[in-house]
């Protein structure tokens, strides 16, 4: 008999879009699953929508948090309520291909891996893009196939050691919580998701598995990552923002500032992991790149606040403390002389993401 898979789906005010995610689960070729929809105190009609689905299929369960816990906390609630032998995750605005659970369980059995991942496609409105066909991604996948163990003529890459350093070194990410399937018993060893991370809580959780367990990466897409208008990252088109606008939209700036602080928190956590790791061979190099990333976040906040000289100088000093660069030193001098004008040169180092 097929082992039971518990699927955890955190949601908040997604009643208008969650049906697509649920339907993709109902379309799975694998039948023995339970879906735990964890409502993080939604204010829309999420409760009614999920209970309607549950009345049609007994495998669907509705759970509501007693307080708002964020995406990490909602997933923890679902994992603690799970009854299955395996755990899987799907966000309420994303979808799975019908093969996902079947292929993942088969891969785990075939390769004797403890965790299975797969690739995904991205959907922006009506446009779907398969980014792993791009030159950089194809090169990195080829590099991993030649460095690590492979199965199924290279369709599956197996990692036991060295994945954490590969993750740090790569300019692209190949691992996503929405494609992860693993034995629930591993929770006794890795624990739950850190609820203090509201951004990157999924990535920091995945890192706990790297270099500790046998991990399989299936190099074909299993999921659709949909960039919804209300997602954490897409509250505006940051590529179109003009950082030299005198009065940057206050609401947008506040969101960018909040995300920057949360991103810095995650990067500092990863920096600590690198410092403590015995498996990272080029530790100084990795720490250098992490410090550059943190410095760039503070630098961006400084540039955006240059009309508030005191605040801008504070952020610029934070950037310099992390890593001295030609950009933050130049900006610091400009701020000391009360220059609020924008600069094409300084804009090159901005990190609005």
PDB file of N, CA and C in Angstrom, residues 43-130:
ATOM      1  N   UNK A  43      -8.628  36.953   7.367  1.00  0.00           N
ATOM      2  CA  UNK A  43      -9.784  37.823   7.607  1.00  0.00           C
ATOM      3  C   UNK A  43     -10.782  37.753   6.452  1.00  0.00           C
ATOM      4  N   UNK A  44     -10.480  36.927   5.436  1.00  0.00           N
ATOM      5  CA  UNK A  44     -11.426  36.747   4.334  1.00  0.00           C
ATOM      6  C   UNK A  44     -12.243  35.472   4.595  1.00  0.00           C
ATOM      7  N   UNK A  45     -12.820  34.880   3.567  1.00  0.00           N
ATOM      8  CA  UNK A  45     -13.661  33.694   3.761  1.00  0.00           C
ATOM      9  C   UNK A  45     -12.889  32.401   3.506  1.00  0.00           C
ATOM     10  N   UNK A  46     -11.619  32.380   3.915  1.00  0.00           N
ATOM     11  CA  UNK A  46     -10.792  31.176   3.762  1.00  0.00           C
ATOM     12  C   UNK A  46     -11.404  29.979   4.491  1.00  0.00           C
ATOM     13  N   UNK A  47     -11.857  30.189   5.708  1.00  0.00           N
ATOM     14  CA  UNK A  47     -12.419  29.090   6.504  1.00  0.00           C
ATOM     15  C   UNK A  47     -13.571  28.409   5.779  1.00  0.00           C
ATOM     16  N   UNK A  48     -14.490  29.204   5.259  1.00  0.00           N
ATOM     17  CA  UNK A  48     -15.647  28.653   4.566  1.00  0.00           C
ATOM     18  C   UNK A  48     -15.235  27.934   3.278  1.00  0.00           C
ATOM     19  N   UNK A  49     -14.258  28.528   2.561  1.00  0.00           N
ATOM     20  CA  UNK A  49     -13.810  27.934   1.303  1.00  0.00           C
ATOM     21  C   UNK A  49     -13.183  26.556   1.534  1.00  0.00           C
ATOM     22  N   UNK A  50     -12.347  26.437   2.560  1.00  0.00           N
ATOM     23  CA  UNK A  50     -11.665  25.158   2.822  1.00  0.00           C
ATOM     24  C   UNK A  50     -12.654  24.125   3.351  1.00  0.00           C
ATOM     25  N   UNK A  51     -13.573  24.546   4.173  1.00  0.00           N
ATOM     26  CA  UNK A  51     -14.554  23.582   4.694  1.00  0.00           C
ATOM     27  C   UNK A  51     -15.466  23.070   3.579  1.00  0.00           C
ATOM     28  N   UNK A  52     -15.678  23.883   2.573  1.00  0.00           N
ATOM     29  CA  UNK A  52     -16.428  23.418   1.409  1.00  0.00           C
ATOM     30  C   UNK A  52     -15.634  22.336   0.680  1.00  0.00           C
ATOM     31  N   UNK A  53     -14.324  22.548   0.510  1.00  0.00           N
ATOM     32  CA  UNK A  53     -13.474  21.526  -0.116  1.00  0.00           C
ATOM     33  C   UNK A  53     -13.450  20.258   0.744  1.00  0.00           C
ATOM     34  N   UNK A  54     -13.345  20.429   2.068  1.00  0.00           N
ATOM     35  CA  UNK A  54     -13.273  19.275   2.967  1.00  0.00           C
ATOM     36  C   UNK A  54     -14.559  18.456   2.943  1.00  0.00           C
ATOM     37  N   UNK A  55     -15.683  19.117   2.706  1.00  0.00           N
ATOM     38  CA  UNK A  55     -16.956  18.384   2.640  1.00  0.00           C
ATOM     39  C   UNK A  55     -17.019  17.501   1.399  1.00  0.00           C
ATOM     40  N   UNK A  56     -16.209  17.851   0.387  1.00  0.00           N
ATOM     41  CA  UNK A  56     -16.183  17.062  -0.852  1.00  0.00           C
ATOM     42  C   UNK A  56     -15.137  15.960  -0.819  1.00  0.00           C
ATOM     43  N   UNK A  57     -14.066  16.156  -0.029  1.00  0.00           N
ATOM     44  CA  UNK A  57     -12.970  15.175   0.021  1.00  0.00           C
ATOM     45  C   UNK A  57     -12.469  15.081   1.451  1.00  0.00           C
ATOM     46  N   UNK A  58     -12.647  13.920   2.074  1.00  0.00           N
ATOM     47  CA  UNK A  58     -12.299  13.726   3.485  1.00  0.00           C
ATOM     48  C   UNK A  58     -10.796  13.793   3.737  1.00  0.00           C
ATOM     49  N   UNK A  59      -9.993  13.774   2.677  1.00  0.00           N
ATOM     50  CA  UNK A  59      -8.540  13.859   2.857  1.00  0.00           C
ATOM     51  C   UNK A  59      -8.079  15.275   3.155  1.00  0.00           C
ATOM     52  N   UNK A  60      -8.985  16.249   3.036  1.00  0.00           N
ATOM     53  CA  UNK A  60      -8.638  17.662   3.265  1.00  0.00           C
ATOM     54  C   UNK A  60      -9.063  18.067   4.669  1.00  0.00           C
ATOM     55  N   UNK A  61      -8.117  18.644   5.410  1.00  0.00           N
ATOM     56  CA  UNK A  61      -8.380  19.086   6.784  1.00  0.00           C
ATOM     57  C   UNK A  61      -8.100  20.579   6.913  1.00  0.00           C
ATOM     58  N   UNK A  62      -8.919  21.249   7.717  1.00  0.00           N
ATOM     59  CA  UNK A  62      -8.744  22.678   7.980  1.00  0.00           C
ATOM     60  C   UNK A  62      -8.273  22.874   9.418  1.00  0.00           C
ATOM     61  N   UNK A  63      -7.167  23.622   9.577  1.00  0.00           N
ATOM     62  CA  UNK A  63      -6.637  23.947  10.901  1.00  0.00           C
ATOM     63  C   UNK A  63      -6.415  25.451  10.945  1.00  0.00           C
ATOM     64  N   UNK A  64      -6.783  26.089  12.048  1.00  0.00           N
ATOM     65  CA  UNK A  64      -6.584  27.535  12.176  1.00  0.00           C
ATOM     66  C   UNK A  64      -5.669  27.814  13.364  1.00  0.00           C
ATOM     67  N   UNK A  65      -4.654  28.639  13.145  1.00  0.00           N
ATOM     68  CA  UNK A  65      -3.762  29.024  14.238  1.00  0.00           C
ATOM     69  C   UNK A  65      -4.519  29.844  15.284  1.00  0.00           C
ATOM     70  N   UNK A  66      -4.119  29.685  16.530  1.00  0.00           N
ATOM     71  CA  UNK A  66      -4.730  30.473  17.598  1.00  0.00           C
ATOM     72  C   UNK A  66      -4.264  31.926  17.550  1.00  0.00           C
ATOM     73  N   UNK A  67      -3.119  32.158  16.949  1.00  0.00           N
ATOM     74  CA  UNK A  67      -2.589  33.509  16.742  1.00  0.00           C
ATOM     75  C   UNK A  67      -1.828  33.515  15.433  1.00  0.00           C
ATOM     76  N   UNK A  68      -1.611  34.701  14.877  1.00  0.00           N
ATOM     77  CA  UNK A  68      -0.834  34.781  13.639  1.00  0.00           C
ATOM     78  C   UNK A  68       0.613  34.387  13.922  1.00  0.00           C
ATOM     79  N   UNK A  69       1.129  33.453  13.127  1.00  0.00           N
ATOM     80  CA  UNK A  69       2.493  32.957  13.333  1.00  0.00           C
ATOM     81  C   UNK A  69       3.395  33.188  12.124  1.00  0.00           C
ATOM     82  N   UNK A  70       2.837  33.712  11.025  1.00  0.00           N
ATOM     83  CA  UNK A  70       3.634  33.868   9.831  1.00  0.00           C
ATOM     84  C   UNK A  70       3.753  32.554   9.086  1.00  0.00           C
ATOM     85  N   UNK A  71       4.391  32.559   7.914  1.00  0.00           N
ATOM     86  CA  UNK A  71       4.460  31.341   7.089  1.00  0.00           C
ATOM     87  C   UNK A  71       5.189  30.184   7.757  1.00  0.00           C
ATOM     88  N   UNK A  72       6.269  30.485   8.486  1.00  0.00           N
ATOM     89  CA  UNK A  72       7.005  29.413   9.157  1.00  0.00           C
ATOM     90  C   UNK A  72       6.185  28.772  10.256  1.00  0.00           C
ATOM     91  N   UNK A  73       5.524  29.612  11.056  1.00  0.00           N
ATOM     92  CA  UNK A  73       4.703  29.098  12.142  1.00  0.00           C
ATOM     93  C   UNK A  73       3.514  28.308  11.640  1.00  0.00           C
ATOM     94  N   UNK A  74       2.918  28.752  10.531  1.00  0.00           N
ATOM     95  CA  UNK A  74       1.791  28.019   9.947  1.00  0.00           C
ATOM     96  C   UNK A  74       2.237  26.641   9.478  1.00  0.00           C
ATOM     97  N   UNK A  75       3.409  26.575   8.868  1.00  0.00           N
ATOM     98  CA  UNK A  75       3.920  25.265   8.422  1.00  0.00           C
ATOM     99  C   UNK A  75       4.205  24.363   9.628  1.00  0.00           C
ATOM    100  N   UNK A  76       4.726  24.946  10.709  1.00  0.00           N
ATOM    101  CA  UNK A  76       4.976  24.151  11.917  1.00  0.00           C
ATOM    102  C   UNK A  76       3.682  23.556  12.458  1.00  0.00           C
ATOM    103  N   UNK A  77       2.625  24.359  12.480  1.00  0.00           N
ATOM    104  CA  UNK A  77       1.324  23.859  12.935  1.00  0.00           C
ATOM    105  C   UNK A  77       0.903  22.656  12.095  1.00  0.00           C
ATOM    106  N   UNK A  78       1.083  22.750  10.786  1.00  0.00           N
ATOM    107  CA  UNK A  78       0.723  21.656   9.903  1.00  0.00           C
ATOM    108  C   UNK A  78       1.566  20.424  10.120  1.00  0.00           C
ATOM    109  N   UNK A  79       2.872  20.605  10.305  1.00  0.00           N
ATOM    110  CA  UNK A  79       3.748  19.448  10.525  1.00  0.00           C
ATOM    111  C   UNK A  79       3.403  18.737  11.821  1.00  0.00           C
ATOM    112  N   UNK A  80       3.056  19.504  12.855  1.00  0.00           N
ATOM    113  CA  UNK A  80       2.704  18.886  14.137  1.00  0.00           C
ATOM    114  C   UNK A  80       1.377  18.137  14.058  1.00  0.00           C
ATOM    115  N   UNK A  81       0.508  18.561  13.143  1.00  0.00           N
ATOM    116  CA  UNK A  81      -0.789  17.890  12.978  1.00  0.00           C
ATOM    117  C   UNK A  81      -0.729  16.721  11.999  1.00  0.00           C
ATOM    118  N   UNK A  82       0.400  16.551  11.328  1.00  0.00           N
ATOM    119  CA  UNK A  82       0.519  15.534  10.281  1.00  0.00           C
ATOM    120  C   UNK A  82       0.470  14.121  10.846  1.00  0.00           C
ATOM    121  N   UNK A  83      -0.159  13.224  10.067  1.00  0.00           N
ATOM    122  CA  UNK A  83      -0.258  11.815  10.458  1.00  0.00           C
ATOM    123  C   UNK A  83       0.492  10.902   9.495  1.00  0.00           C
ATOM    124  N   UNK A  84       1.023  11.476   8.402  1.00  0.00           N
ATOM    125  CA  UNK A  84       1.636  10.668   7.370  1.00  0.00           C
ATOM    126  C   UNK A  84       3.047  10.225   7.656  1.00  0.00           C
ATOM    127  N   UNK A  85       3.494   9.267   6.872  1.00  0.00           N
ATOM    128  CA  UNK A  85       4.876   8.795   6.958  1.00  0.00           C
ATOM    129  C   UNK A  85       5.820   9.794   6.300  1.00  0.00           C
ATOM    130  N   UNK A  86       5.296  10.528   5.308  1.00  0.00           N
ATOM    131  CA  UNK A  86       6.080  11.538   4.596  1.00  0.00           C
ATOM    132  C   UNK A  86       5.432  12.910   4.753  1.00  0.00           C
ATOM    133  N   UNK A  87       6.262  13.939   4.611  1.00  0.00           N
ATOM    134  CA  UNK A  87       5.790  15.320   4.634  1.00  0.00           C
ATOM    135  C   UNK A  87       6.091  15.994   3.306  1.00  0.00           C
ATOM    136  N   UNK A  88       5.175  16.845   2.861  1.00  0.00           N
ATOM    137  CA  UNK A  88       5.380  17.654   1.660  1.00  0.00           C
ATOM    138  C   UNK A  88       4.727  19.006   1.902  1.00  0.00           C
ATOM    139  N   UNK A  89       5.118  19.997   1.109  1.00  0.00           N
ATOM    140  CA  UNK A  89       4.608  21.360   1.294  1.00  0.00           C
ATOM    141  C   UNK A  89       4.145  21.930  -0.042  1.00  0.00           C
ATOM    142  N   UNK A  90       3.090  22.730   0.021  1.00  0.00           N
ATOM    143  CA  UNK A  90       2.655  23.473  -1.161  1.00  0.00           C
ATOM    144  C   UNK A  90       2.023  24.777  -0.703  1.00  0.00           C
ATOM    145  N   UNK A  91       2.520  25.905  -1.218  1.00  0.00           N
ATOM    146  CA  UNK A  91       1.940  27.200  -0.888  1.00  0.00           C
ATOM    147  C   UNK A  91       0.583  27.349  -1.561  1.00  0.00           C
ATOM    148  N   UNK A  92      -0.257  28.185  -0.983  1.00  0.00           N
ATOM    149  CA  UNK A  92      -1.651  28.260  -1.423  1.00  0.00           C
ATOM    150  C   UNK A  92      -1.857  28.990  -2.740  1.00  0.00           C
ATOM    151  N   UNK A  93      -0.801  29.583  -3.289  1.00  0.00           N
ATOM    152  CA  UNK A  93      -0.930  30.224  -4.610  1.00  0.00           C
ATOM    153  C   UNK A  93      -0.127  29.494  -5.679  1.00  0.00           C
ATOM    154  N   UNK A  94       0.444  28.333  -5.333  1.00  0.00           N
ATOM    155  CA  UNK A  94       1.251  27.567  -6.277  1.00  0.00           C
ATOM    156  C   UNK A  94       0.548  26.257  -6.648  1.00  0.00           C
ATOM    157  N   UNK A  95       1.159  25.497  -7.553  1.00  0.00           N
ATOM    158  CA  UNK A  95       0.552  24.240  -8.005  1.00  0.00           C
ATOM    159  C   UNK A  95       1.630  23.181  -8.226  1.00  0.00           C
ATOM    160  N   UNK A  96       1.213  21.915  -8.178  1.00  0.00           N
ATOM    161  CA  UNK A  96       2.079  20.783  -8.508  1.00  0.00           C
ATOM    162  C   UNK A  96       1.681  20.194  -9.849  1.00  0.00           C
ATOM    163  N   UNK A  97       2.663  19.612 -10.533  1.00  0.00           N
ATOM    164  CA  UNK A  97       2.359  18.768 -11.677  1.00  0.00           C
ATOM    165  C   UNK A  97       1.776  17.454 -11.142  1.00  0.00           C
ATOM    166  N   UNK A  98       0.925  16.773 -11.897  1.00  0.00           N
ATOM    167  CA  UNK A  98       0.306  15.519 -11.429  1.00  0.00           C
ATOM    168  C   UNK A  98       1.301  14.443 -11.015  1.00  0.00           C
ATOM    169  N   UNK A  99       2.515  14.489 -11.535  1.00  0.00           N
ATOM    170  CA  UNK A  99       3.513  13.451 -11.255  1.00  0.00           C
ATOM    171  C   UNK A  99       4.270  13.658  -9.952  1.00  0.00           C
ATOM    172  N   UNK A 100       4.101  14.796  -9.298  1.00  0.00           N
ATOM    173  CA  UNK A 100       5.018  15.176  -8.216  1.00  0.00           C
ATOM    174  C   UNK A 100       5.146  14.139  -7.115  1.00  0.00           C
ATOM    175  N   UNK A 101       4.061  13.752  -6.494  1.00  0.00           N
ATOM    176  CA  UNK A 101       4.162  12.837  -5.354  1.00  0.00           C
ATOM    177  C   UNK A 101       4.608  11.444  -5.785  1.00  0.00           C
ATOM    178  N   UNK A 102       4.066  10.940  -6.899  1.00  0.00           N
ATOM    179  CA  UNK A 102       4.462   9.615  -7.387  1.00  0.00           C
ATOM    180  C   UNK A 102       5.953   9.562  -7.684  1.00  0.00           C
ATOM    181  N   UNK A 103       6.451  10.526  -8.454  1.00  0.00           N
ATOM    182  CA  UNK A 103       7.865  10.530  -8.835  1.00  0.00           C
ATOM    183  C   UNK A 103       8.773  10.745  -7.631  1.00  0.00           C
ATOM    184  N   UNK A 104       8.334  11.556  -6.676  1.00  0.00           N
ATOM    185  CA  UNK A 104       9.171  11.830  -5.507  1.00  0.00           C
ATOM    186  C   UNK A 104       9.311  10.601  -4.624  1.00  0.00           C
ATOM    187  N   UNK A 105       8.209   9.916  -4.367  1.00  0.00           N
ATOM    188  CA  UNK A 105       8.267   8.705  -3.541  1.00  0.00           C
ATOM    189  C   UNK A 105       9.059   7.614  -4.255  1.00  0.00           C
ATOM    190  N   UNK A 106       8.881   7.485  -5.571  1.00  0.00           N
ATOM    191  CA  UNK A 106       9.639   6.496  -6.346  1.00  0.00           C
ATOM    192  C   UNK A 106      11.129   6.805  -6.304  1.00  0.00           C
ATOM    193  N   UNK A 107      11.483   8.083  -6.408  1.00  0.00           N
ATOM    194  CA  UNK A 107      12.891   8.486  -6.366  1.00  0.00           C
ATOM    195  C   UNK A 107      13.498   8.180  -5.008  1.00  0.00           C
ATOM    196  N   UNK A 108      12.765   8.436  -3.934  1.00  0.00           N
ATOM    197  CA  UNK A 108      13.267   8.127  -2.591  1.00  0.00           C
ATOM    198  C   UNK A 108      13.529   6.632  -2.437  1.00  0.00           C
ATOM    199  N   UNK A 109      12.624   5.824  -2.950  1.00  0.00           N
ATOM    200  CA  UNK A 109      12.786   4.371  -2.836  1.00  0.00           C
ATOM    201  C   UNK A 109      13.947   3.872  -3.694  1.00  0.00           C
ATOM    202  N   UNK A 110      14.059   4.405  -4.905  1.00  0.00           N
ATOM    203  CA  UNK A 110      15.085   3.960  -5.844  1.00  0.00           C
ATOM    204  C   UNK A 110      16.490   4.335  -5.397  1.00  0.00           C
ATOM    205  N   UNK A 111      16.655   5.566  -4.930  1.00  0.00           N
ATOM    206  CA  UNK A 111      17.995   6.090  -4.611  1.00  0.00           C
ATOM    207  C   UNK A 111      18.383   5.928  -3.149  1.00  0.00           C
ATOM    208  N   UNK A 112      17.433   5.490  -2.312  1.00  0.00           N
ATOM    209  CA  UNK A 112      17.655   5.372  -0.867  1.00  0.00           C
ATOM    210  C   UNK A 112      17.968   6.725  -0.234  1.00  0.00           C
ATOM    211  N   UNK A 113      17.446   7.782  -0.845  1.00  0.00           N
ATOM    212  CA  UNK A 113      17.635   9.123  -0.297  1.00  0.00           C
ATOM    213  C   UNK A 113      16.631   9.369   0.818  1.00  0.00           C
ATOM    214  N   UNK A 114      16.941  10.323   1.693  1.00  0.00           N
ATOM    215  CA  UNK A 114      16.037  10.674   2.788  1.00  0.00           C
ATOM    216  C   UNK A 114      15.108  11.814   2.411  1.00  0.00           C
ATOM    217  N   UNK A 115      15.570  12.639   1.445  1.00  0.00           N
ATOM    218  CA  UNK A 115      14.793  13.807   1.026  1.00  0.00           C
ATOM    219  C   UNK A 115      14.832  13.907  -0.488  1.00  0.00           C
ATOM    220  N   UNK A 116      13.700  14.294  -1.063  1.00  0.00           N
ATOM    221  CA  UNK A 116      13.622  14.486  -2.514  1.00  0.00           C
ATOM    222  C   UNK A 116      13.216  15.921  -2.821  1.00  0.00           C
ATOM    223  N   UNK A 117      13.869  16.500  -3.841  1.00  0.00           N
ATOM    224  CA  UNK A 117      13.509  17.810  -4.370  1.00  0.00           C
ATOM    225  C   UNK A 117      13.299  17.677  -5.876  1.00  0.00           C
ATOM    226  N   UNK A 118      12.705  18.701  -6.471  1.00  0.00           N
ATOM    227  CA  UNK A 118      12.575  18.765  -7.926  1.00  0.00           C
ATOM    228  C   UNK A 118      12.643  20.229  -8.345  1.00  0.00           C
ATOM    229  N   UNK A 119      12.751  20.470  -9.643  1.00  0.00           N
ATOM    230  CA  UNK A 119      12.790  21.832 -10.156  1.00  0.00           C
ATOM    231  C   UNK A 119      11.355  22.346 -10.337  1.00  0.00           C
ATOM    232  N   UNK A 120      11.218  23.553 -10.852  1.00  0.00           N
ATOM    233  CA  UNK A 120       9.898  24.171 -10.991  1.00  0.00           C
ATOM    234  C   UNK A 120       9.911  25.174 -12.142  1.00  0.00           C
ATOM    235  N   UNK A 121       8.729  25.594 -12.541  1.00  0.00           N
ATOM    236  CA  UNK A 121       8.592  26.665 -13.517  1.00  0.00           C
ATOM    237  C   UNK A 121       8.001  27.869 -12.791  1.00  0.00           C
ATOM    238  N   UNK A 122       8.200  29.053 -13.347  1.00  0.00           N
ATOM    239  CA  UNK A 122       7.662  30.278 -12.755  1.00  0.00           C
ATOM    240  C   UNK A 122       6.591  30.861 -13.659  1.00  0.00           C
ATOM    241  N   UNK A 123       5.540  31.331 -13.047  1.00  0.00           N
ATOM    242  CA  UNK A 123       4.448  31.918 -13.807  1.00  0.00           C
ATOM    243  C   UNK A 123       4.245  33.364 -13.389  1.00  0.00           C
ATOM    244  N   UNK A 124       4.401  34.275 -14.358  1.00  0.00           N
ATOM    245  CA  UNK A 124       4.197  35.699 -14.141  1.00  0.00           C
ATOM    246  C   UNK A 124       2.965  36.100 -14.949  1.00  0.00           C
ATOM    247  N   UNK A 125       1.814  36.204 -14.289  1.00  0.00           N
ATOM    248  CA  UNK A 125       0.591  36.484 -15.037  1.00  0.00           C
ATOM    249  C   UNK A 125       0.266  35.324 -15.960  1.00  0.00           C
ATOM    250  N   UNK A 126       0.174  35.605 -17.242  1.00  0.00           N
ATOM    251  CA  UNK A 126      -0.123  34.563 -18.232  1.00  0.00           C
ATOM    252  C   UNK A 126       1.140  33.944 -18.824  1.00  0.00           C
ATOM    253  N   UNK A 127       2.310  34.438 -18.407  1.00  0.00           N
ATOM    254  CA  UNK A 127       3.567  33.957 -18.983  1.00  0.00           C
ATOM    255  C   UNK A 127       4.242  32.953 -18.054  1.00  0.00           C
ATOM    256  N   UNK A 128       4.570  31.776 -18.596  1.00  0.00           N
ATOM    257  CA  UNK A 128       5.279  30.744 -17.849  1.00  0.00           C
ATOM    258  C   UNK A 128       6.707  30.644 -18.352  1.00  0.00           C
ATOM    259  N   UNK A 129       7.658  30.631 -17.428  1.00  0.00           N
ATOM    260  CA  UNK A 129       9.071  30.563 -17.829  1.00  0.00           C
ATOM    261  C   UNK A 129       9.761  29.408 -17.104  1.00  0.00           C
ATOM    262  N   UNK A 130      10.569  28.667 -17.862  1.00  0.00           N
ATOM    263  CA  UNK A 130      11.357  27.569 -17.309  1.00  0.00           C
ATOM    264  C   UNK A 130      12.794  28.056 -17.221  1.00  0.00           C
TER     265      UNK A 130
END
